[in-house]
Amino acid sequence: MALQRTLSIIKPDAVAKNVIGAIYQRFEQAGLRVVAARMRHLSRAEAEGFYAVHRERPFFKALVEFMISGPVMIQVLEGEHAVQKHRDLMGATDPKQAAPGTIRADFADSIDANAVHGSDADETAAVEIAYFFAGTDLCARA
Ligand code: RTP
Ligand code: MG
């Protein structure tokens, strides 16, 4: 199977807990490779645009407020089955439902402050990667 890419965001709660490295270690141990990364404090417009698909959902306003409450760490991960592998590492959206040993079970406090974001399909991964990175930002394996 060809290498896949996915967009990963370590959300403000996890950045505040100082667990960027602990989360990166899980990506690496699962065979995912960081090929681009940047730390940002998102503007409201950026967060609203990123989550535009959820615009009509009742949690949209709270989600945007949370995503701009502090800096986030944004990365592109590459590997076999990267989208699904990353989703498996994250665990269920609600940390109370997340399997033991997943990032959300171990680091998230609530469905709102749930530590990480990951693309949910190949097509959304391509759109989300392009939202934050130019093609030239992605580093090929040496
Ligand atoms: P994400 O997009 O952040 O990786 O998370 P996800 O696919 O597991 O969840 P999604 O349905 O795409 O929802 C995006 C984010 O919105 C918040 N949310 N809150 N209160 C609620 O019912 C609710 N549902 C979703 C979560 O922070 C979720 O990560
Ligand atoms: Mg989602």
PDB file of C-alpha atoms in Angstrom, residues 40-49 64 67-68 131:
ATOM      1  CA  ARG A  40       0.238  28.519  15.637  1.00  0.00           C
ATOM      2  CA  HIS A  41      -2.273  30.447  17.660  1.00  0.00           C
ATOM      3  CA  LEU A  42      -5.203  30.290  15.230  1.00  0.00           C
ATOM      4  CA  SER A  43      -7.321  33.329  14.487  1.00  0.00           C
ATOM      5  CA  ARG A  44     -11.094  33.022  14.807  1.00  0.00           C
ATOM      6  CA  ALA A  45     -11.428  33.154  11.008  1.00  0.00           C
ATOM      7  CA  GLU A  46      -8.893  30.346  10.566  1.00  0.00           C
ATOM      8  CA  ALA A  47     -10.626  28.118  13.130  1.00  0.00           C
ATOM      9  CA  GLU A  48     -14.078  28.816  11.657  1.00  0.00           C
ATOM     10  CA  GLY A  49     -12.784  28.041   8.169  1.00  0.00           C
ATOM     11  CA  VAL A  64     -14.103  27.531  17.689  1.00  0.00           C
ATOM     12  CA  MET A  67      -9.505  26.053  19.251  1.00  0.00           C
ATOM     13  CA  ILE A  68      -8.475  29.722  19.602  1.00  0.00           C
ATOM     14  CA  TYR A 131      -5.448  24.564   4.550  1.00  0.00           C
TER      15      TYR A 131
END
